[in-house]
Amino acid sequence: MKTVRLLLGDQLNPLHPWFDRVDPEVLYVLMEIRQETDYVLHHAQKILAIFAGMRALAEHLRSAGHQVRYIPIDAPNNRQNLTENLDALLTETQAGCFEWQAPDEYRLDAQLDAWFAGSGFDGGKTSSMHFLANRFEARNMFAGKKQWRMENFYRHMRRKHGVLLEPEGSPAGGQWNFDAENRKPWRGQPPEPLDRRPLHDHTLLWQTICDAGVPSFGSHSAAAFRWPLNRSEALDMLKTFIDEALPHFGDYQDAMSTNAARLFHSLLSFALNVKMLHPQEVIAAAETAWRSGAAPLAAVEGFIRQILGWREYIRGVYWAHMPGYENSNALEHTLPLPEWFWTGKTDMRCLQESIGNSLEHAHAHHIQRLMVIGNFALLAGLDPQALHRWYLGIYIDAFEWVELPNTLGMSQFADGGLLASKPYAASAAYMHRMSDYCRGCRYKRNRRTGPDACPYNALYWDFHLRHADRLSRNPRIGMVYRNLAAMDASEIENIRRHAADLRAHLDVL
Ligand code: FAD
């Protein structure tokens, strides 16, 4: 063997140019290691989905004639550490050359760079060929700017990649962004599409993971596990989404309901982040649906904005600010996460649903992550680093490059407003407008204080009071401070007292 090539658990793209040619002198290595299962406590489905996807890719490569070494989690010679396993393998095979695809996470990138620099091997790092912007495209574009507006980056990407443009280069439909049309609540119609995602019984793999002592949380039941194993299943999911959900994606993008956890979202984030799908093909499929009249422009633009805009921009924020970004805590929040983050057992129905879904399915859609769970954490003042570890562990699609800026930047304003022009903070009125969660909740959405008042209300006002020094001059939230100025001093005192009481007893809400 002359060359060893590493494939990480989120590098499951069978179309990478590496595989264009079968070369008996090349050995591909994939490894299941405790280093990767244990850096935070992970949801059971995330461990299962990644291991199952890696095993499926290894089989696919073998059947195509490639040489593959697969190191399962329970192999006696598995050192459970990436570079220690590489040391052993390169010694055993006497390979002189090592190649790897650029990792998306700083942690792994730094580990492999340092190891390779001291190894004396030939070879080096190559592109994963996955993203549409390079690591530093956003940094270069925003050089010297205090705030990094996603919208500017998104327009640049639309132009650069020729997406949703009229022939002369103007945006399709005469505007770049149809977000204002995408904020409808869902009242039961149109019906949520059937869940046609694949079913897999991973009982044996689960037993192996448990026997190896890998810690985890969340549901591992076969019925709850609906994640694709390979590119072919991911392509089926993409087609079903385009045919059945995309036409309504825009309208109900921000809606939430106890009767429909998925609504019209794609659930493609796992397949995208482990690179079973390429963002370009997902974007092209959505644009084709619009051009053929199968989906309205507002829905298609809204969906494409998430992938061509948000996903690439978030990655740019990550690479521009790592290392260091992971420690941001501009609002100096320090409270520990309440116990019900791990059980879903709270009387607040919105959180019960959103955390309950996350525990059951390793997924929650964007507004549940941002406006229910993240919003609560922000208002209550939870420690953003503890919250980051929770988000990184619980979601099937969570890899640090995409999770960290979403959690610390967008959701917790912990980067001081680099990513978001104002904190995503909302009271019960928002929850009631966008969901049916408040119906049947023991807390009353109309009350600010008292034992039955929805905790979001007092926490919302108290959050703005506590952070007035930093936030009151922000023109985008001037209305909040004008409302506070119009309140009686006694009402403000009641709010402060109630919020302090809530924050002292978060575990029992
Ligand atoms: P859809 O609603 O169908 O959107 C389509 C695609 O757009 C997604 O699959 C995703 O690839 C992309 N996308 C949408 N919003 C974002 C965004 N803000 N950032 C990056 N990509 C986006 N997404 C992750 O992939 N991994 C994470 O770890 C993650 N953590 C998050 C943490 C917080 C606090 C918040 C507020 C958001 C987070 N997101 C994360 C973004 C978003 O919530 C998920 O991408 C989305 O819910 C995945 O479900 P879906 O595939 O059905 O998305």
Coordinates of C-alpha atoms and ligand atoms in Angstrom, one line a residue:
M1 CA 0.0 0.0 0.0
K2 CA 1.4 3.3 -1.0
T3 CA -1.3 5.8 0.0
V4 CA -3.7 5.9 2.9
R5 CA -6.8 8.1 2.5
L6 CA -8.9 9.1 5.5
L7 CA -12.7 9.4 5.3
L8 CA -14.3 11.1 8.3
G9 CA -17.9 10.4 9.5
D10 CA -19.3 13.5 7.8
Q11 CA -17.5 12.8 4.5
L12 CA -19.9 10.3 3.0
N13 CA -19.9 11.5 -0.5
P14 CA -19.5 8.6 -2.9
L15 CA -19.1 11.0 -5.8
H16 CA -15.9 12.6 -4.6
P17 CA -13.2 12.6 -7.4
W18 CA -11.1 10.3 -5.2
F19 CA -13.3 7.4 -6.2
D20 CA -13.3 8.1 -10.0
R21 CA -10.5 5.5 -10.4
V22 CA -9.9 2.2 -8.6
D23 CA -6.2 2.2 -7.5
P24 CA -5.0 -0.9 -5.6
E25 CA -2.2 1.2 -4.2
V26 CA -4.7 3.3 -2.2
L27 CA -6.3 2.2 1.0
Y28 CA -9.3 4.1 2.3
V29 CA -9.8 4.1 6.1
L30 CA -12.9 4.8 8.1
M31 CA -12.9 4.5 11.9
E32 CA -15.6 4.6 14.6
I33 CA -13.8 6.1 17.6
R34 CA -14.6 7.3 21.1
Q35 CA -12.8 10.5 20.4
E36 CA -15.7 11.4 18.1
T37 CA -18.6 9.9 20.0
D38 CA -17.6 11.4 23.3
Y39 CA -16.5 15.0 22.7
V40 CA -20.0 16.0 23.8
L41 CA -22.9 13.7 25.0
H42 CA -24.6 12.7 21.7
H43 CA -28.1 11.7 20.8
A44 CA -28.3 8.0 20.1
Q45 CA -29.7 8.5 16.6
K46 CA -26.7 10.7 15.7
I47 CA -24.2 8.0 16.6
L48 CA -26.3 5.4 14.9
A49 CA -26.8 7.4 11.7
I50 CA -23.2 8.3 11.3
F51 CA -21.9 4.8 12.0
A52 CA -24.5 3.2 9.7
G53 CA -23.7 5.7 7.0
M54 CA -20.0 5.1 7.3
R55 CA -20.5 1.3 7.2
A56 CA -22.7 1.7 4.1
L57 CA -20.1 3.8 2.3
A58 CA -17.4 1.4 3.2
E59 CA -19.4 -1.4 1.6
H60 CA -20.2 0.7 -1.4
L61 CA -16.5 1.4 -2.0
R62 CA -15.5 -2.2 -1.5
S63 CA -18.1 -3.4 -4.0
A64 CA -16.7 -0.8 -6.5
G65 CA -13.3 -2.5 -6.1
H66 CA -11.6 0.0 -3.7
Q67 CA -9.4 -1.2 -0.8
V68 CA -11.0 -0.3 2.4
R69 CA -10.0 -0.7 6.1
Y70 CA -13.0 -0.2 8.4
I71 CA -12.2 0.1 12.2
P72 CA -15.4 -0.6 14.1
I73 CA -16.0 0.8 17.6
D74 CA -15.5 -2.6 19.2
A75 CA -12.3 -3.7 17.3
P76 CA -9.7 -4.9 19.9
N77 CA -6.9 -2.9 18.1
N78 CA -9.0 0.3 17.9
R79 CA -7.1 3.0 19.9
Q80 CA -10.3 5.1 19.9
N81 CA -8.3 8.2 18.8
L82 CA -7.9 9.4 15.2
T83 CA -4.2 10.0 15.0
E84 CA -3.2 7.1 17.2
N85 CA -5.2 4.8 14.8
L86 CA -3.5 6.5 11.9
D87 CA 0.0 6.0 13.4
A88 CA -0.8 2.3 13.8
L89 CA -2.3 1.9 10.4
L90 CA 0.5 3.7 8.5
T91 CA 3.1 1.7 10.4
E92 CA 1.3 -1.6 9.6
T93 CA 0.8 -0.8 5.9
Q94 CA 4.2 0.9 5.5
A95 CA 2.4 3.6 3.5
G96 CA 4.5 6.6 2.7
C97 CA 1.7 8.9 1.7
F98 CA -1.3 10.2 3.6
E99 CA -4.2 12.2 2.2
W100 CA -7.4 13.6 3.8
Q101 CA -10.3 15.8 2.8
A102 CA -10.4 19.1 4.6
P103 CA -12.4 18.6 7.8
D104 CA -15.3 21.1 8.4
E105 CA -14.6 21.4 12.1
Y106 CA -11.7 23.4 13.4
R107 CA -11.0 20.7 16.1
L108 CA -10.3 18.0 13.5
D109 CA -8.6 20.3 11.1
A110 CA -6.1 21.4 13.7
Q111 CA -5.5 17.8 14.9
L112 CA -4.8 16.4 11.4
D113 CA -2.7 19.4 10.4
A114 CA -0.5 19.1 13.5
W115 CA -0.2 15.3 13.2
F116 CA 0.7 15.4 9.5
A117 CA 3.3 18.2 10.0
G118 CA 5.1 15.9 12.4
S119 CA 4.6 12.7 10.5
G120 CA 7.1 13.0 7.6
F121 CA 4.6 11.5 5.1
D122 CA 4.0 12.7 1.6
G123 CA 0.5 13.7 0.6
G124 CA -1.7 16.3 2.2
K125 CA -5.1 17.9 2.5
T126 CA -7.6 18.1 -0.4
S127 CA -11.0 19.7 -0.8
S128 CA -14.1 17.8 0.2
M129 CA -15.6 19.4 -2.9
H130 CA -18.8 20.1 -1.0
F131 CA -19.3 23.8 -0.3
L132 CA -20.1 26.6 -2.7
A133 CA -18.0 29.2 -1.0
N134 CA -14.5 28.7 0.3
R135 CA -13.7 28.9 4.0
F136 CA -12.7 32.5 3.9
E137 CA -15.0 33.9 1.3
A138 CA -17.2 35.6 3.8
R139 CA -14.3 36.9 5.8
N140 CA -12.8 38.5 2.7
M141 CA -16.1 40.0 1.7
F142 CA -16.8 41.5 5.1
A143 CA -13.3 42.6 5.9
G144 CA -13.4 45.7 8.2
K145 CA -17.2 45.5 8.7
K146 CA -18.6 45.4 12.2
Q147 CA -21.7 43.5 11.2
W148 CA -21.9 40.7 8.7
R149 CA -25.2 40.8 6.9
M150 CA -26.3 37.5 5.6
E151 CA -28.4 39.2 2.9
N152 CA -25.3 40.8 1.3
F153 CA -23.5 37.5 1.2
Y154 CA -26.6 35.7 -0.2
R155 CA -26.9 38.2 -3.1
H156 CA -23.2 37.7 -3.9
M157 CA -23.8 33.9 -3.9
R158 CA -26.9 34.2 -6.1
R159 CA -24.9 36.3 -8.7
K160 CA -21.8 34.1 -8.4
H161 CA -23.6 30.9 -9.0
G162 CA -26.3 32.2 -11.3
V163 CA -29.2 31.1 -9.1
L164 CA -32.7 32.4 -9.5
L165 CA -31.6 35.2 -11.9
E166 CA -33.3 36.7 -14.9
P167 CA -31.2 36.5 -18.1
E168 CA -29.9 40.0 -17.7
G169 CA -28.8 39.3 -14.1
S170 CA -31.5 40.8 -12.0
P171 CA -33.2 38.6 -9.4
A172 CA -36.1 36.4 -10.5
G173 CA -39.4 38.0 -9.8
G174 CA -37.9 41.4 -9.3
Q175 CA -36.8 41.0 -5.7
W176 CA -34.0 39.1 -3.9
N177 CA -35.9 38.0 -0.9
F178 CA -39.5 37.0 -0.3
D179 CA -39.1 36.5 3.5
A180 CA -42.0 38.9 4.3
E181 CA -44.4 36.4 2.5
N182 CA -43.1 33.5 4.5
R183 CA -44.5 34.0 7.9
K184 CA -47.9 32.3 8.0
P185 CA -49.2 30.3 11.0
W186 CA -50.5 26.8 10.1
R187 CA -54.1 26.0 10.9
G188 CA -54.2 22.3 9.8
Q189 CA -54.4 22.9 6.1
P190 CA -52.7 22.0 3.7
P191 CA -52.0 18.7 5.4
E192 CA -48.5 17.8 6.4
P193 CA -47.0 15.4 3.8
L194 CA -46.7 11.8 4.8
D195 CA -43.3 10.8 6.3
R196 CA -41.8 8.8 3.5
R197 CA -38.3 8.8 4.9
P198 CA -36.5 5.4 5.0
L199 CA -37.0 3.0 8.0
H200 CA -34.0 1.1 9.2
D201 CA -33.7 -1.4 12.1
H202 CA -30.3 -0.8 13.7
T203 CA -30.8 -3.1 16.6
L204 CA -27.5 -4.9 16.1
L205 CA -25.5 -1.8 15.6
W206 CA -27.1 -0.3 18.6
Q207 CA -26.1 -3.3 20.7
T208 CA -22.5 -2.9 19.5
I209 CA -22.5 0.7 20.5
C210 CA -23.9 0.0 23.9
D211 CA -21.6 -2.9 24.5
A212 CA -18.7 -0.6 23.6
G213 CA -19.8 1.7 26.5
V214 CA -20.6 4.7 24.3
P215 CA -22.7 7.2 26.3
S216 CA -25.7 8.7 24.6
F217 CA -29.2 10.1 25.3
G218 CA -32.5 10.4 23.3
S219 CA -34.6 7.8 21.6
H220 CA -32.9 5.0 19.6
S221 CA -36.1 3.2 18.7
A222 CA -36.3 1.8 15.2
A223 CA -39.7 3.6 14.7
A224 CA -38.1 7.0 15.5
F225 CA -35.1 6.5 13.3
R226 CA -35.7 7.9 9.8
W227 CA -32.3 9.0 8.5
P228 CA -30.9 8.0 5.2
L229 CA -28.0 5.5 5.0
N230 CA -26.7 6.5 1.6
R231 CA -26.9 8.8 -1.3
S232 CA -29.7 6.9 -3.0
E233 CA -32.0 7.2 0.0
A234 CA -31.0 10.9 0.4
L235 CA -31.9 11.5 -3.3
D236 CA -35.3 9.9 -2.7
M237 CA -35.9 12.2 0.3
L238 CA -34.9 15.2 -1.9
K239 CA -37.4 14.2 -4.6
T240 CA -40.2 13.7 -2.1
F241 CA -39.6 17.1 -0.5
I242 CA -39.6 18.9 -3.9
D243 CA -42.8 17.2 -5.0
E244 CA -44.8 17.3 -1.8
A245 CA -43.5 19.9 0.6
L246 CA -41.6 22.6 -1.2
P247 CA -44.7 24.3 -2.7
H248 CA -45.7 25.1 0.9
F249 CA -42.3 25.6 2.4
G250 CA -42.3 29.3 2.2
D251 CA -45.8 30.0 3.7
Y252 CA -45.2 27.8 6.7
Q253 CA -41.5 28.1 7.2
D254 CA -41.9 29.8 10.6
A255 CA -45.0 27.9 11.8
M256 CA -45.2 25.4 14.6
S257 CA -47.8 22.9 15.6
T258 CA -48.4 20.1 18.1
N259 CA -50.0 18.2 15.3
A260 CA -47.2 18.4 12.8
A261 CA -43.5 18.4 13.9
R262 CA -42.1 18.4 10.4
L263 CA -44.6 20.6 8.6
F264 CA -43.1 21.4 5.2
H265 CA -39.4 21.3 6.1
S266 CA -37.1 19.2 4.1
L267 CA -35.2 17.3 6.9
L268 CA -32.3 17.2 4.5
S269 CA -29.8 18.8 6.8
F270 CA -28.2 15.4 7.9
A271 CA -27.8 14.2 4.3
L272 CA -26.3 17.6 3.3
N273 CA -24.0 17.8 6.3
V274 CA -22.6 14.3 5.9
K275 CA -22.3 15.1 2.2
M276 CA -24.6 12.4 0.8
L277 CA -26.1 15.3 -1.1
H278 CA -24.4 18.3 -2.7
P279 CA -25.9 21.7 -2.0
Q280 CA -25.8 22.6 -5.7
E281 CA -28.1 19.7 -6.7
V282 CA -30.5 20.5 -3.9
I283 CA -30.6 24.2 -5.1
A284 CA -30.9 23.1 -8.7
A285 CA -33.8 20.8 -7.9
A286 CA -35.7 23.6 -6.2
E287 CA -35.0 26.1 -8.9
T288 CA -36.2 23.6 -11.6
A289 CA -39.4 23.1 -9.6
W290 CA -40.1 26.9 -9.8
R291 CA -39.2 27.1 -13.5
S292 CA -41.5 24.2 -14.3
G293 CA -44.3 25.8 -12.4
A294 CA -44.4 23.1 -9.7
A295 CA -43.6 25.5 -6.8
P296 CA -44.1 29.2 -6.3
L297 CA -41.1 31.6 -6.3
A298 CA -41.5 32.7 -2.7
A299 CA -41.3 29.1 -1.5
V300 CA -38.3 28.3 -3.7
E301 CA -36.4 31.5 -3.0
G302 CA -37.0 31.0 0.8
F303 CA -35.7 27.4 0.6
I304 CA -32.7 28.3 -1.6
R305 CA -31.8 31.2 0.7
Q306 CA -31.4 28.7 3.6
I307 CA -28.8 26.7 1.7
L308 CA -27.1 29.1 -0.7
G309 CA -27.3 31.9 1.9
W310 CA -27.5 30.9 5.5
R311 CA -25.6 27.6 5.3
E312 CA -22.6 29.0 3.4
Y313 CA -22.6 32.2 5.4
I314 CA -22.7 30.5 8.8
R315 CA -19.7 28.4 7.7
G316 CA -17.9 31.6 6.7
V317 CA -18.6 33.1 10.1
Y318 CA -17.2 29.9 11.7
W319 CA -13.9 29.9 9.8
A320 CA -13.4 33.6 10.2
H321 CA -13.7 33.5 14.0
M322 CA -12.2 30.1 15.0
P323 CA -10.5 29.5 17.3
G324 CA -12.0 31.7 20.0
Y325 CA -15.6 32.1 18.8
E326 CA -16.6 29.1 20.9
N327 CA -15.9 31.1 24.1
S328 CA -18.0 34.1 23.2
N329 CA -20.4 35.2 25.9
A330 CA -21.0 38.9 25.3
L331 CA -24.1 39.0 27.6
E332 CA -22.2 37.2 30.4
H333 CA -24.9 34.6 30.9
T334 CA -24.0 31.8 33.3
L335 CA -27.1 29.8 34.5
P336 CA -26.9 26.1 34.1
L337 CA -29.4 24.3 31.8
P338 CA -32.5 23.1 33.6
E339 CA -32.8 19.4 34.0
W340 CA -35.8 19.2 31.6
F341 CA -33.5 20.0 28.7
W342 CA -32.6 16.3 29.0
T343 CA -36.2 15.0 29.6
G344 CA -38.6 17.4 28.0
K345 CA -40.5 17.4 31.3
T346 CA -41.6 21.0 31.8
D347 CA -45.1 22.5 32.0
M348 CA -44.3 25.0 29.2
R349 CA -46.0 23.3 26.3
C350 CA -43.9 24.9 23.6
L351 CA -40.7 23.7 25.3
Q352 CA -42.2 20.3 26.1
E353 CA -43.0 19.9 22.4
S354 CA -39.8 21.3 21.0
I355 CA -37.5 19.5 23.4
G356 CA -39.7 16.3 23.3
N357 CA -39.4 16.2 19.5
S358 CA -35.7 16.7 19.7
L359 CA -35.3 13.8 22.1
E360 CA -37.5 11.6 20.1
H361 CA -36.3 12.4 16.6
A362 CA -32.9 14.1 17.0
H363 CA -34.4 17.0 15.0
A364 CA -36.4 20.1 15.5
H365 CA -37.1 22.7 12.8
H366 CA -35.4 26.1 12.7
I367 CA -38.1 28.1 14.6
Q368 CA -38.3 25.5 17.4
R369 CA -34.5 25.7 17.8
L370 CA -34.4 29.5 17.5
M371 CA -37.6 30.9 18.9
V372 CA -38.7 28.3 21.4
I373 CA -35.6 26.7 22.9
G374 CA -32.9 29.3 22.0
N375 CA -35.2 32.2 22.9
F376 CA -35.9 30.7 26.3
A377 CA -32.2 30.2 27.0
L378 CA -31.5 33.7 26.0
L379 CA -34.2 35.3 28.1
A380 CA -33.4 33.2 31.1
G381 CA -29.7 33.8 30.8
L382 CA -28.4 30.3 30.4
D383 CA -24.7 29.6 29.9
P384 CA -24.2 29.8 26.1
Q385 CA -21.3 27.3 26.2
A386 CA -23.5 24.7 28.0
L387 CA -26.2 25.4 25.5
H388 CA -23.8 25.0 22.6
R389 CA -22.8 21.5 23.9
W390 CA -26.5 20.6 24.2
Y391 CA -27.3 21.6 20.6
L392 CA -24.1 20.0 19.3
G393 CA -25.1 16.7 21.0
I394 CA -28.9 16.5 20.4
Y395 CA -29.4 17.3 16.7
I396 CA -28.8 14.8 13.9
D397 CA -27.3 17.5 11.7
A398 CA -25.1 19.1 14.4
F399 CA -21.5 19.6 13.4
E400 CA -19.6 22.5 15.1
W401 CA -19.1 24.6 11.9
V402 CA -22.8 25.0 11.5
E403 CA -24.1 24.6 15.0
L404 CA -21.8 27.0 16.8
P405 CA -22.5 30.2 14.9
N406 CA -26.2 29.4 14.9
T407 CA -26.3 28.8 18.7
L408 CA -23.8 31.4 20.0
G409 CA -24.3 34.0 17.3
M410 CA -27.8 33.9 15.9
S411 CA -29.6 32.4 18.9
Q412 CA -27.7 33.7 22.0
F413 CA -26.3 37.0 20.7
A414 CA -23.1 35.8 22.5
D415 CA -20.9 37.3 19.8
G416 CA -22.3 40.7 20.6
G417 CA -24.2 41.2 17.4
L418 CA -21.7 40.2 14.7
L419 CA -24.2 37.8 13.1
A420 CA -27.6 39.1 14.2
S421 CA -28.5 42.8 14.2
K422 CA -30.7 42.2 17.3
P423 CA -31.3 39.4 19.7
Y424 CA -33.9 36.9 18.6
A425 CA -36.0 37.5 21.7
A426 CA -39.8 37.1 21.9
S427 CA -42.6 36.8 24.5
A428 CA -45.6 34.5 24.5
A429 CA -47.4 36.7 22.0
Y430 CA -45.0 35.4 19.2
M431 CA -45.5 31.8 20.3
H432 CA -49.2 32.2 20.2
R433 CA -49.1 33.9 16.8
M434 CA -46.9 31.3 15.1
S435 CA -48.1 28.1 16.9
D436 CA -50.9 26.2 18.7
Y437 CA -48.6 25.6 21.7
C438 CA -50.3 28.0 24.0
R439 CA -53.6 26.3 23.7
G440 CA -53.9 23.9 26.6
C441 CA -50.7 25.1 28.3
R442 CA -51.0 25.5 32.0
Y443 CA -49.3 28.9 31.7
K444 CA -51.4 31.9 30.6
R445 CA -49.9 33.7 27.6
N446 CA -51.7 37.0 28.5
R447 CA -50.2 37.3 32.0
R448 CA -46.9 38.9 32.8
T449 CA -46.6 38.0 36.5
G450 CA -48.1 35.6 39.0
P451 CA -47.9 31.8 39.3
D452 CA -49.9 31.2 36.0
A453 CA -48.2 33.7 33.9
C454 CA -46.2 32.4 30.9
P455 CA -42.6 32.6 32.0
Y456 CA -41.5 33.9 28.6
N457 CA -43.3 37.2 29.4
A458 CA -41.6 38.3 32.5
L459 CA -38.3 36.9 31.3
Y460 CA -38.6 38.9 28.0
W461 CA -39.0 42.2 29.7
D462 CA -36.5 41.4 32.4
F463 CA -33.9 40.4 29.7
H464 CA -34.3 43.8 28.1
L465 CA -34.0 45.5 31.5
R466 CA -30.9 43.6 32.5
H467 CA -29.2 44.3 29.2
A468 CA -30.4 47.9 28.7
D469 CA -26.9 49.3 28.7
R470 CA -26.0 47.2 25.7
L471 CA -29.3 47.0 23.8
S472 CA -31.3 50.2 24.4
R473 CA -29.5 52.2 21.7
N474 CA -30.2 49.5 19.1
P475 CA -32.7 51.2 16.7
R476 CA -34.2 47.8 15.8
I477 CA -35.5 47.3 19.3
G478 CA -36.4 50.9 20.1
M479 CA -40.1 49.9 20.5
V480 CA -39.3 47.5 23.4
Y481 CA -37.6 50.3 25.4
R482 CA -40.3 52.8 24.6
N483 CA -42.8 50.3 26.0
L484 CA -40.7 49.8 29.1
A485 CA -40.5 53.6 29.5
A486 CA -44.3 53.7 29.5
M487 CA -44.7 51.1 32.2
D488 CA -45.3 52.0 35.9
A489 CA -42.3 51.6 38.2
S490 CA -44.4 49.1 40.3
E491 CA -45.1 47.0 37.2
I492 CA -41.4 47.0 36.4
E493 CA -40.6 46.0 39.9
N494 CA -43.1 43.1 39.7
I495 CA -41.6 41.9 36.5
R496 CA -38.1 42.0 37.9
R497 CA -39.1 40.2 41.0
H498 CA -41.1 37.5 39.1
A499 CA -38.3 37.0 36.6
A500 CA -35.7 36.7 39.4
D501 CA -37.9 34.0 41.0
L502 CA -38.3 32.2 37.7
R503 CA -34.5 32.3 37.1
A504 CA -33.9 30.9 40.6
H505 CA -36.3 27.9 40.0
L506 CA -35.9 27.0 36.3
D507 CA -35.9 23.3 37.1
V508 CA -39.5 23.4 38.2
L509 CA -41.1 25.4 35.4
Ligands
FAD1 P1 -35.1 23.2 6.2 O1 -36.0 24.1 6.9 O2 -35.8 22.3 5.2 O3 -34.0 24.1 5.5 C1 -33.3 23.6 4.3 C2 -31.8 23.5 4.6 O4 -31.3 24.8 4.8 C3 -31.4 22.8 5.9 O5 -31.4 21.4 5.6 C4 -30.0 23.4 6.2 O6 -29.0 22.7 5.4 C5 -30.1 24.8 5.6 N1 -30.3 25.8 6.7 C6 -31.5 26.3 7.1 N2 -31.2 27.2 8.1 C7 -29.9 27.2 8.3 C8 -29.1 27.9 9.2 N3 -29.5 28.8 10.1 N4 -27.8 27.6 9.2 C9 -27.3 26.7 8.3 N5 -28.0 26.0 7.5 C10 -29.3 26.3 7.5 N6 -28.4 23.4 11.1 C11 -27.6 22.4 11.0 O7 -27.4 21.9 9.8 N7 -26.8 21.9 12.0 C12 -26.9 22.4 13.2 O8 -26.2 21.9 14.1 C13 -27.8 23.5 13.5 N8 -27.9 24.0 14.7 C14 -28.8 25.1 14.9 C15 -28.8 25.6 16.2 C16 -29.6 26.7 16.4 C17 -29.7 27.4 17.8 C18 -30.4 27.2 15.3 C19 -31.3 28.4 15.6 C20 -30.4 26.7 14.1 C21 -29.5 25.6 13.8 N9 -29.4 25.0 12.6 C22 -28.5 24.0 12.4 C23 -30.1 25.6 11.4 C24 -31.5 24.9 11.1 O9 -32.3 25.0 12.2 C25 -31.4 23.5 10.6 O10 -30.5 23.5 9.5 C26 -32.7 23.0 10.1 O11 -33.7 23.1 11.1 C27 -32.6 21.6 9.6 O12 -33.8 21.0 9.2 P2 -34.3 20.9 7.7 O13 -33.3 20.1 7.0 O14 -35.7 20.4 7.7 O15 -34.2 22.4 7.2

